[in-house]
Amino acid sequence: MPKANPTACLLVIGNEVLSGRTRDANIQFLATGLGNLGIPLREVRVIPDVPETIIATVNEVRPKFTYVFTTGGIGPTHDDITSECIAAAFGVPWEHHPVAWPRMQASYKPGEFNAARQRMATMPRGAALIENSISVAPGFQMENVYVMAGVPRIMQSMFEWLAPRLEGGAKIEMRAVHVLGLPEGIIAEGLGEVQKRYPELDLGSYPFYRASGNGVALVAKGPDGEQAEKAIAEVTELIIGFGKVPVPGEPPEV
Amino acid sequence: MPKANPTACLLVIGNEVLSGRTRDANIQFLATGLGNLGIPLREVRVIPDVPETIIATVNEVRPKFTYVFTTGGIGPTHDDITSECIAAAFGVPWEHHPVAWPRMQASYKPGEFNAARQRMATMPRGAALIENSISVAPGFQMENVYVMAGVPRIMQSMFEWLAPRLEGGAKIEMRAVHVLGLPEGIIAEGLGEVQKRYPELDLGSYPFYRASGNGVALVAKGPDGEQAEKAIAEVTELIIGFGKVPVPGEPPEV
């Protein structure tokens, strides 16, 4: 992967993923969406609703990555503390947002813009809004930190709004081949040799176990699609050399 | 959550989750399994197959948590580098394991215990094996670090073997109630009051959006089931106070 590509870190904030109550759905969506923009996701952290942890983690990662995205903790309830923690991390006041506050106030019937909902219009000073088409409550950006909702369809809407506004890099191209009945341990050595010949690529081997048969998916990724194609052609020759049948592409989901 | 409970951190090692190719299935399984043992999962990190990152992360988290679990990177291919990185993190040689080596050697036909497979029997000096019923290649333990496979069914088999050997704490009890058509922003204030009356509990509010109707799940967690029950009874009264129908338990999956 060329050094020129921007990088991303994702912070999944919330006890519900750590307790196993919720199976996270945001990591894969953002990993894919960011990859398509040429912004490889380099680290994910799932952290609890604990102020010291959120503040320290945000401040640890924001100088290390081009972009930091957070999901979760910006709703109206007592455990939604991401917003005030971001303010604390940046050392700025947490206050009525000049755009979000009047807009949210206007969207509720008189008396319904209560203290809980007012929290969603209270943001770190200087926050730029991240819009979405589902909820009246926006996310926000502070420097390279992008604070989004945890509810997948709201987060996805925020990311769709955000994507054309992010500066990406060379798109990561992917080519793949798979094979049934060829153990990883047999193809590993040859695969390592191919990886050595294509140091710019990231060559991965992923065994799968399915009722339709066990096998391995071999995947080449990198900014140069032609290189990835060449590497996969060499892997295909390897498979043929072991007397097996290579199947282009990734194994279908079953 | 009482201070006495042990804590856990999970490191998901591998480019395939960060690239979006694979949707992680191990976080939720381990979060639930560890919760049942009274070992709350307090942090998850998904990190790439980069030696410096793996080594630094392992050494950063192992003094901070009672248990550290890793998944991924212990297969036979060139990108399976977890094992040698653990050896480097502990500053010990990476060598033929006295039990795993002869056992794996015996399990293959003559000539098939090749260099790639030998890597799976090579471990940090002093490693204790973690057995599984699916693959001949074991995981291993170094002090409080438990190194497991990334393939979900192998990881699950390793965790099942491991679970009775881990020292747990008070099981985390959970009680829940849900309601349709009551926005989070309306119930939030009352919910915050209930949380204040039960500081030992972790009270969460999780909106859901489904074809069958939108609503919110209200969940109380803690080591004392009776307390959790009382808190949820108070939340149930709140719901009735807003003229809505409380439904015991979590909303069914649809």
Coordinates of C-alpha atoms in Angstrom, one line a residue:
Chain A
M1 CA 0.0 0.0 0.0
P2 CA 1.6 3.3 -1.0
K3 CA 2.5 5.6 1.9
A4 CA 0.6 8.4 0.2
N5 CA -2.8 7.0 1.1
P6 CA -4.6 8.7 4.0
T7 CA -5.4 6.4 6.9
A8 CA -8.4 6.0 9.2
C9 CA -9.2 4.8 12.7
L10 CA -12.7 3.9 13.9
L11 CA -13.8 4.2 17.5
V12 CA -17.0 2.2 18.3
I13 CA -18.2 3.7 21.5
G14 CA -20.7 1.8 23.6
N15 CA -21.2 -0.9 26.2
E16 CA -23.7 -2.8 24.0
V17 CA -21.0 -4.2 21.7
L18 CA -18.7 -5.1 24.6
S19 CA -21.5 -6.9 26.4
G20 CA -22.4 -8.9 23.4
R21 CA -25.9 -7.6 23.4
T22 CA -25.4 -6.1 19.9
R23 CA -23.4 -7.5 17.0
D24 CA -21.6 -4.5 15.5
A25 CA -22.7 -3.7 12.0
N26 CA -20.7 -0.5 11.5
I27 CA -17.1 -1.8 11.2
Q28 CA -17.7 -3.7 8.0
F29 CA -19.7 -0.9 6.4
L30 CA -17.1 1.8 7.2
A31 CA -14.2 -0.5 6.3
T32 CA -15.7 -1.1 2.9
G33 CA -16.8 2.5 2.3
L34 CA -13.5 4.0 3.4
G35 CA -11.6 1.4 1.3
N36 CA -13.6 2.5 -1.8
L37 CA -12.4 6.1 -1.1
G38 CA -8.8 5.0 -0.9
I39 CA -8.7 5.6 2.9
P40 CA -7.7 2.3 4.4
L41 CA -9.0 1.6 7.8
R42 CA -5.9 0.8 9.9
E43 CA -7.4 0.3 13.4
V44 CA -10.7 -0.1 15.2
R45 CA -11.2 0.2 18.9
V46 CA -14.4 -0.7 20.7
I47 CA -14.5 1.2 24.0
P48 CA -17.1 1.5 26.8
D49 CA -19.2 4.5 27.8
V50 CA -16.5 5.7 30.3
P51 CA -15.5 9.4 30.0
E52 CA -11.8 8.9 30.8
T53 CA -11.5 6.1 28.3
I54 CA -13.2 8.0 25.5
I55 CA -11.2 11.2 26.1
A56 CA -7.8 9.4 26.3
T57 CA -8.5 7.2 23.3
V58 CA -9.6 10.1 21.1
N59 CA -6.5 12.1 22.1
E60 CA -4.2 9.1 21.5
V61 CA -5.4 8.3 18.0
R62 CA -6.2 11.7 16.5
P63 CA -2.5 12.6 15.8
K64 CA -1.8 9.0 14.5
F65 CA -4.3 8.8 11.7
T66 CA -5.5 11.1 8.9
Y67 CA -9.1 10.5 9.9
V68 CA -10.8 9.3 13.1
F69 CA -14.4 8.3 13.0
T70 CA -16.5 7.5 16.0
T71 CA -19.9 5.8 16.1
G72 CA -22.3 5.7 19.1
G73 CA -23.1 7.8 22.1
I74 CA -24.7 10.9 20.6
G75 CA -28.3 10.2 21.4
P76 CA -30.4 11.8 24.2
T77 CA -29.9 9.4 27.1
H78 CA -27.7 9.5 30.2
D79 CA -25.2 7.0 28.6
D80 CA -24.8 9.1 25.4
I81 CA -21.6 10.9 26.5
T82 CA -19.5 11.0 23.3
S83 CA -20.2 14.6 22.5
E84 CA -19.1 16.1 25.8
C85 CA -16.1 13.8 25.9
I86 CA -15.0 15.1 22.4
A87 CA -15.3 18.7 23.8
A88 CA -13.1 17.6 26.8
A89 CA -10.6 15.9 24.5
F90 CA -10.2 19.1 22.5
G91 CA -10.3 21.3 25.6
V92 CA -13.2 23.5 24.3
P93 CA -16.6 24.3 25.9
W94 CA -19.6 22.1 25.2
E95 CA -22.4 24.5 24.3
H96 CA -25.5 25.1 22.2
H97 CA -24.6 24.7 18.6
P98 CA -25.5 27.9 16.6
V99 CA -27.1 25.9 13.7
A100 CA -28.2 22.6 15.3
W101 CA -29.9 24.2 18.3
P102 CA -32.4 26.5 16.5
R103 CA -33.0 23.8 13.8
M104 CA -33.8 21.1 16.4
Q105 CA -35.9 23.5 18.5
A106 CA -38.0 24.3 15.4
S107 CA -38.5 20.6 14.6
Y108 CA -40.3 19.7 17.8
K109 CA -43.7 20.8 19.1
P110 CA -43.7 23.5 21.8
G111 CA -42.5 22.0 25.0
E112 CA -41.1 18.8 23.4
F113 CA -37.5 20.1 22.9
N114 CA -36.7 18.9 26.4
A115 CA -33.4 18.7 28.3
A116 CA -32.7 15.2 26.8
R117 CA -33.1 16.4 23.3
Q118 CA -31.3 19.6 23.9
R119 CA -28.2 17.5 24.6
M120 CA -28.2 16.4 21.0
A121 CA -27.9 20.1 19.9
T122 CA -25.1 20.7 22.4
M123 CA -21.7 20.3 20.9
P124 CA -18.0 21.2 21.2
R125 CA -17.4 24.8 20.3
G126 CA -16.4 25.0 16.6
A127 CA -18.1 21.7 15.6
A128 CA -19.1 21.5 11.9
L129 CA -22.3 19.5 11.3
I130 CA -22.5 16.1 9.6
E131 CA -26.0 15.9 8.1
N132 CA -28.2 12.9 7.6
S133 CA -31.5 12.2 6.0
I134 CA -33.1 10.1 8.8
S135 CA -32.9 11.9 12.1
V136 CA -33.1 15.6 12.9
A137 CA -30.0 15.2 15.1
P138 CA -26.8 15.7 13.2
G139 CA -23.3 14.3 13.8
F140 CA -20.3 16.7 13.8
Q141 CA -16.7 17.1 12.9
M142 CA -13.9 18.6 15.1
E143 CA -10.6 18.8 13.1
N144 CA -9.9 15.3 11.8
V145 CA -12.5 13.6 14.2
Y146 CA -15.9 12.7 12.7
V147 CA -18.6 11.9 15.3
M148 CA -21.4 9.8 14.0
A149 CA -24.5 8.0 15.3
G150 CA -24.3 4.3 16.4
V151 CA -27.7 3.3 14.9
P152 CA -26.5 1.7 11.6
R153 CA -29.0 3.4 9.2
I154 CA -28.4 6.8 10.6
M155 CA -24.6 6.3 10.6
Q156 CA -24.8 5.1 7.0
S157 CA -26.7 8.2 6.0
M158 CA -24.1 10.4 7.7
F159 CA -21.3 8.6 6.0
E160 CA -23.0 8.9 2.6
W161 CA -23.2 12.7 3.2
L162 CA -19.6 12.8 4.3
A163 CA -18.0 10.6 1.7
P164 CA -17.8 13.1 -1.2
R165 CA -16.4 15.6 1.3
L166 CA -13.4 13.4 2.4
E167 CA -10.1 13.6 0.6
G168 CA -9.3 10.0 -0.5
G169 CA -6.4 8.3 -2.1
A170 CA -5.8 5.7 -4.7
K171 CA -8.7 3.2 -4.5
I172 CA -7.7 -0.2 -3.2
E173 CA -8.1 -2.8 -6.0
M174 CA -8.9 -6.4 -5.1
R175 CA -8.6 -9.6 -7.2
A176 CA -9.3 -13.1 -5.9
V177 CA -9.3 -16.8 -6.7
H178 CA -10.6 -19.7 -4.7
V179 CA -10.2 -23.4 -4.6
L180 CA -11.9 -26.3 -2.9
G181 CA -10.0 -29.2 -1.2
L182 CA -6.5 -27.6 -1.2
P183 CA -5.3 -27.1 2.4
E184 CA -3.7 -23.7 3.3
G185 CA -0.6 -25.6 4.5
I186 CA 0.0 -27.0 1.0
I187 CA -0.3 -23.7 -0.9
A188 CA 1.3 -21.5 1.8
E189 CA 4.9 -21.8 0.7
G190 CA 4.2 -20.9 -3.0
L191 CA 1.9 -18.1 -1.8
G192 CA 4.7 -16.6 0.3
E193 CA 6.9 -16.6 -2.8
V194 CA 4.3 -14.7 -4.8
Q195 CA 3.9 -12.2 -1.9
K196 CA 7.7 -11.6 -2.1
R197 CA 7.5 -10.9 -5.8
Y198 CA 4.7 -8.3 -5.2
P199 CA 5.8 -6.4 -2.1
E200 CA 3.3 -3.5 -3.0
L201 CA 0.4 -5.9 -2.6
D202 CA -1.3 -7.4 0.4
L203 CA -1.8 -11.1 -0.4
G204 CA -4.2 -12.9 2.0
S205 CA -5.3 -16.5 2.4
Y206 CA -8.6 -17.1 4.0
P207 CA -9.8 -20.7 4.7
F208 CA -13.6 -21.3 4.6
Y209 CA -15.6 -24.2 5.9
R210 CA -19.0 -24.7 4.3
A211 CA -21.4 -27.5 3.8
S212 CA -20.7 -27.2 0.1
G213 CA -17.0 -27.9 0.7
N214 CA -13.9 -26.6 2.5
G215 CA -11.5 -24.4 0.7
V216 CA -9.4 -21.3 0.7
A217 CA -9.9 -17.9 -0.8
L218 CA -6.7 -16.1 -2.0
V219 CA -7.0 -12.4 -2.2
A220 CA -4.6 -9.7 -3.6
K221 CA -5.2 -6.1 -2.7
G222 CA -3.4 -2.9 -3.6
P223 CA -3.7 0.4 -5.4
D224 CA -2.5 -1.2 -8.7
G225 CA -5.2 -3.4 -10.2
E226 CA -2.9 -4.8 -12.9
Q227 CA -0.4 -5.9 -10.3
A228 CA -3.1 -7.6 -8.3
E229 CA -4.3 -9.3 -11.5
K230 CA -0.8 -10.6 -12.2
A231 CA -0.3 -11.9 -8.7
I232 CA -3.6 -13.8 -8.8
A233 CA -2.7 -15.2 -12.2
E234 CA 0.5 -16.7 -10.5
V235 CA -1.6 -18.0 -7.6
T236 CA -3.9 -19.6 -10.2
E237 CA -0.9 -21.4 -11.8
L238 CA 0.1 -22.6 -8.3
I239 CA -3.4 -24.1 -7.8
I240 CA -3.3 -25.8 -11.2
G241 CA 0.2 -27.2 -10.3
F242 CA -1.4 -29.0 -7.3
G243 CA -3.9 -30.6 -9.7
K244 CA -6.8 -28.5 -8.4
V245 CA -9.4 -26.4 -10.1
P246 CA -9.1 -22.6 -9.6
V247 CA -12.3 -20.7 -9.4
P248 CA -12.0 -17.0 -10.2
G249 CA -13.3 -14.5 -7.7
E250 CA -14.2 -15.0 -4.0
P251 CA -16.3 -18.0 -3.0
P252 CA -20.0 -17.1 -3.1
E253 CA -21.7 -16.5 0.2
V254 CA -23.9 -19.5 1.2
Chain B
M1 CA -20.0 -3.4 38.2
P2 CA -18.1 -4.4 41.3
K3 CA -14.3 -3.6 41.2
A4 CA -13.6 -7.3 42.0
N5 CA -14.6 -8.6 38.6
P6 CA -11.7 -9.6 36.3
T7 CA -11.5 -7.7 33.0
A8 CA -10.8 -8.7 29.4
C9 CA -9.4 -7.1 26.3
L10 CA -9.7 -8.7 22.8
L11 CA -7.3 -8.1 19.9
V12 CA -8.7 -9.1 16.6
I13 CA -5.6 -9.5 14.4
G14 CA -5.9 -9.4 10.6
N15 CA -6.3 -7.2 7.5
E16 CA -9.5 -9.0 6.4
V17 CA -11.7 -7.3 9.0
L18 CA -10.1 -3.9 8.4
S19 CA -10.5 -4.1 4.7
G20 CA -14.2 -5.0 5.0
R21 CA -13.7 -8.4 3.3
T22 CA -14.8 -10.2 6.4
R23 CA -17.5 -9.3 8.9
D24 CA -16.1 -10.1 12.3
A25 CA -18.0 -12.9 14.1
N26 CA -15.7 -13.3 17.0
I27 CA -16.3 -10.1 19.0
Q28 CA -19.9 -10.9 19.9
F29 CA -19.2 -14.6 20.7
L30 CA -16.4 -13.7 23.1
A31 CA -18.2 -10.8 24.6
T32 CA -21.1 -13.0 25.5
G33 CA -19.0 -16.0 26.6
L34 CA -16.8 -13.8 28.8
G35 CA -19.8 -12.0 30.2
N36 CA -21.3 -15.4 31.2
L37 CA -18.1 -16.1 33.1
G38 CA -18.2 -12.7 34.9
I39 CA -15.2 -11.4 32.9
P40 CA -16.6 -8.3 31.3
L41 CA -14.9 -7.4 27.9
R42 CA -13.7 -3.8 28.4
E43 CA -12.0 -3.1 25.1
V44 CA -11.6 -4.6 21.6
R45 CA -9.0 -3.6 19.1
V46 CA -8.9 -4.7 15.5
I47 CA -5.3 -4.3 14.2
P48 CA -3.5 -5.2 11.0
D49 CA -0.9 -7.9 10.2
V50 CA 1.9 -5.5 11.0
P51 CA 4.6 -6.8 13.4
E52 CA 5.3 -3.5 15.2
T53 CA 1.6 -2.8 15.7
I54 CA 0.9 -6.3 17.1
I55 CA 3.9 -6.3 19.4
A56 CA 3.3 -2.8 20.8
T57 CA -0.5 -3.4 21.2
V58 CA 0.1 -6.7 23.1
N59 CA 2.6 -5.0 25.4
E60 CA 0.3 -2.0 25.9
V61 CA -2.8 -4.0 27.0
R62 CA -1.4 -6.9 28.9
P63 CA -0.7 -5.0 32.1
K64 CA -4.0 -3.2 31.9
F65 CA -6.5 -6.1 31.8
T66 CA -6.8 -9.4 33.7
Y67 CA -7.0 -11.3 30.5
V68 CA -6.0 -10.5 26.9
F69 CA -7.4 -12.7 24.1
T70 CA -6.2 -12.6 20.5
T71 CA -7.9 -14.1 17.4
G72 CA -6.3 -14.6 14.0
G73 CA -2.9 -14.9 12.5
I74 CA -1.9 -18.4 13.7
G75 CA -2.3 -20.3 10.5
P76 CA 0.4 -21.6 8.1
T77 CA 0.6 -18.7 5.6
H78 CA 3.1 -15.8 5.3
D79 CA 0.6 -13.3 6.8
D80 CA 0.1 -15.4 9.9
I81 CA 2.5 -13.7 12.2
T82 CA 0.7 -13.5 15.5
S83 CA 2.8 -16.3 17.1
E84 CA 6.2 -14.8 16.4
C85 CA 5.0 -11.3 17.4
I86 CA 3.8 -12.7 20.8
A87 CA 7.3 -14.2 21.3
A88 CA 8.8 -10.8 20.5
A89 CA 6.4 -9.0 22.8
F90 CA 7.5 -11.3 25.7
G91 CA 11.1 -11.2 24.7
V92 CA 11.5 -15.0 24.4
P93 CA 12.7 -17.3 21.6
W94 CA 10.1 -18.6 19.0
E95 CA 10.9 -22.3 18.8
H96 CA 9.5 -25.8 18.3
H97 CA 6.9 -26.4 20.9
P98 CA 7.8 -29.6 22.8
V99 CA 4.3 -31.0 22.7
A100 CA 2.7 -29.4 19.6
W101 CA 5.6 -30.2 17.3
P102 CA 5.7 -34.0 17.7
R103 CA 2.0 -34.2 17.8
M104 CA 1.5 -32.3 14.6
Q105 CA 4.4 -34.1 12.9
A106 CA 2.7 -37.4 13.7
S107 CA -0.7 -36.2 12.4
Y108 CA 0.6 -35.7 8.8
K109 CA 1.7 -38.3 6.2
P110 CA 5.5 -38.5 5.8
G111 CA 6.7 -35.4 3.9
E112 CA 3.5 -33.4 4.5
F113 CA 4.7 -31.7 7.7
N114 CA 6.2 -29.0 5.6
A115 CA 7.8 -25.6 6.5
A116 CA 4.4 -23.8 6.4
R117 CA 2.8 -26.3 8.8
Q118 CA 5.8 -26.4 11.0
R119 CA 5.2 -22.7 11.7
M120 CA 2.0 -23.7 13.5
A121 CA 4.0 -25.9 15.9
T122 CA 6.5 -23.1 16.5
M123 CA 5.6 -21.0 19.6
P124 CA 7.1 -18.6 22.1
R125 CA 9.2 -20.5 24.7
G126 CA 7.0 -21.4 27.7
A127 CA 3.7 -21.4 25.8
A128 CA 0.9 -23.5 27.3
L129 CA -1.3 -25.1 24.7
I130 CA -5.0 -24.2 24.1
E131 CA -6.7 -27.3 22.7
N132 CA -9.5 -27.5 20.1
S133 CA -11.5 -30.3 18.6
I134 CA -11.5 -29.2 15.0
S135 CA -7.9 -28.5 13.9
V136 CA -4.7 -30.3 14.8
A137 CA -3.0 -26.9 15.4
P138 CA -3.5 -25.6 18.9
G139 CA -3.6 -22.1 20.3
F140 CA -1.5 -21.1 23.2
Q141 CA -1.3 -19.1 26.4
M142 CA 1.6 -16.8 27.5
E143 CA 0.9 -15.5 31.1
N144 CA -2.4 -13.6 30.7
V145 CA -2.4 -13.6 26.9
Y146 CA -4.5 -16.2 25.2
V147 CA -3.8 -16.7 21.5
M148 CA -6.6 -18.3 19.5
A149 CA -7.5 -19.0 15.8
G150 CA -9.4 -16.5 13.8
V151 CA -11.7 -19.0 12.0
P152 CA -14.8 -18.7 14.1
R153 CA -15.6 -22.4 14.6
I154 CA -12.0 -23.2 15.6
M155 CA -11.9 -20.1 17.9
Q156 CA -15.1 -21.2 19.5
S157 CA -13.8 -24.7 20.1
M158 CA -10.7 -23.2 21.7
F159 CA -12.8 -20.9 23.9
E160 CA -15.0 -23.8 25.0
W161 CA -11.9 -25.7 26.1
L162 CA -10.6 -22.6 27.9
A163 CA -13.7 -21.4 29.6
P164 CA -13.7 -23.8 32.6
R165 CA -10.0 -23.0 33.1
L166 CA -10.5 -19.2 33.5
E167 CA -11.1 -17.6 36.8
G168 CA -14.3 -15.6 36.5
G169 CA -16.2 -13.2 38.7
A170 CA -19.9 -12.6 39.5
K171 CA -22.0 -13.3 36.4
I172 CA -23.4 -10.1 34.8
E173 CA -27.2 -10.4 35.1
M174 CA -29.4 -8.7 32.6
R175 CA -33.1 -7.6 32.7
A176 CA -34.9 -5.7 29.9
V177 CA -38.2 -4.2 28.8
H178 CA -39.1 -2.7 25.5
V179 CA -41.7 -0.4 24.1
L180 CA -43.0 0.6 20.7
G181 CA -43.7 4.2 19.7
L182 CA -42.0 6.0 22.6
P183 CA -39.1 8.1 21.5
E184 CA -35.8 7.9 23.5
G185 CA -35.9 11.7 23.9
I186 CA -39.2 11.4 25.9
I187 CA -38.1 8.6 28.3
A188 CA -34.5 9.8 28.6
E189 CA -34.9 12.1 31.6
G190 CA -36.8 9.5 33.7
L191 CA -34.3 6.9 32.7
G192 CA -31.5 9.0 33.9
E193 CA -33.2 9.3 37.3
V194 CA -33.5 5.5 37.5
Q195 CA -29.8 5.2 36.7
K196 CA -28.9 7.6 39.5
R197 CA -30.9 5.4 42.0
Y198 CA -29.0 2.3 40.9
P199 CA -25.4 3.4 40.5
E200 CA -24.2 -0.3 40.6
L201 CA -26.2 -1.0 37.4
D202 CA -25.4 -0.2 33.8
L203 CA -28.7 1.1 32.4
G204 CA -28.8 1.3 28.6
S205 CA -31.3 2.5 26.1
Y206 CA -31.2 1.1 22.5
P207 CA -33.5 2.4 19.8
F208 CA -34.5 -0.1 17.1
Y209 CA -36.0 0.5 13.7
R210 CA -38.0 -2.3 12.2
A211 CA -40.7 -2.9 9.7
S212 CA -42.9 -4.1 12.6
G213 CA -42.5 -0.7 14.4
N214 CA -39.8 1.5 15.9
G215 CA -39.2 1.4 19.6
V216 CA -36.6 1.3 22.3
A217 CA -35.1 -1.5 24.3
L218 CA -34.2 -0.6 27.9
V219 CA -31.6 -2.9 29.5
A220 CA -30.3 -3.1 33.1
K221 CA -27.0 -5.0 33.7
G222 CA -25.1 -5.8 36.8
P223 CA -23.9 -8.5 39.1
D224 CA -27.1 -8.2 41.3
G225 CA -30.1 -9.7 39.4
E226 CA -32.6 -8.5 42.0
Q227 CA -31.4 -4.9 41.6
A228 CA -31.6 -5.2 37.8
E229 CA -35.2 -6.4 38.2
K230 CA -36.1 -3.5 40.5
A231 CA -34.7 -1.0 38.1
I232 CA -36.5 -2.5 35.1
A233 CA -39.7 -2.4 37.2
E234 CA -39.2 1.3 37.7
V235 CA -38.6 1.8 34.0
T236 CA -41.8 -0.2 33.3
E237 CA -43.7 2.2 35.5
L238 CA -42.2 5.1 33.5
I239 CA -43.4 3.6 30.2
I240 CA -47.0 3.1 31.7
G241 CA -46.8 6.8 32.9
F242 CA -46.4 7.8 29.2
G243 CA -49.5 5.9 28.3
K244 CA -47.5 3.2 26.5
V245 CA -47.5 -0.6 26.7
P246 CA -44.3 -2.1 28.2
V247 CA -43.2 -5.5 26.8
P248 CA -41.0 -7.6 29.1
G249 CA -37.7 -8.7 27.7
E250 CA -35.7 -7.6 24.7
P251 CA -37.5 -7.1 21.4
P252 CA -37.5 -10.3 19.4
E253 CA -35.1 -10.6 16.4
V254 CA -36.9 -10.1 13.1

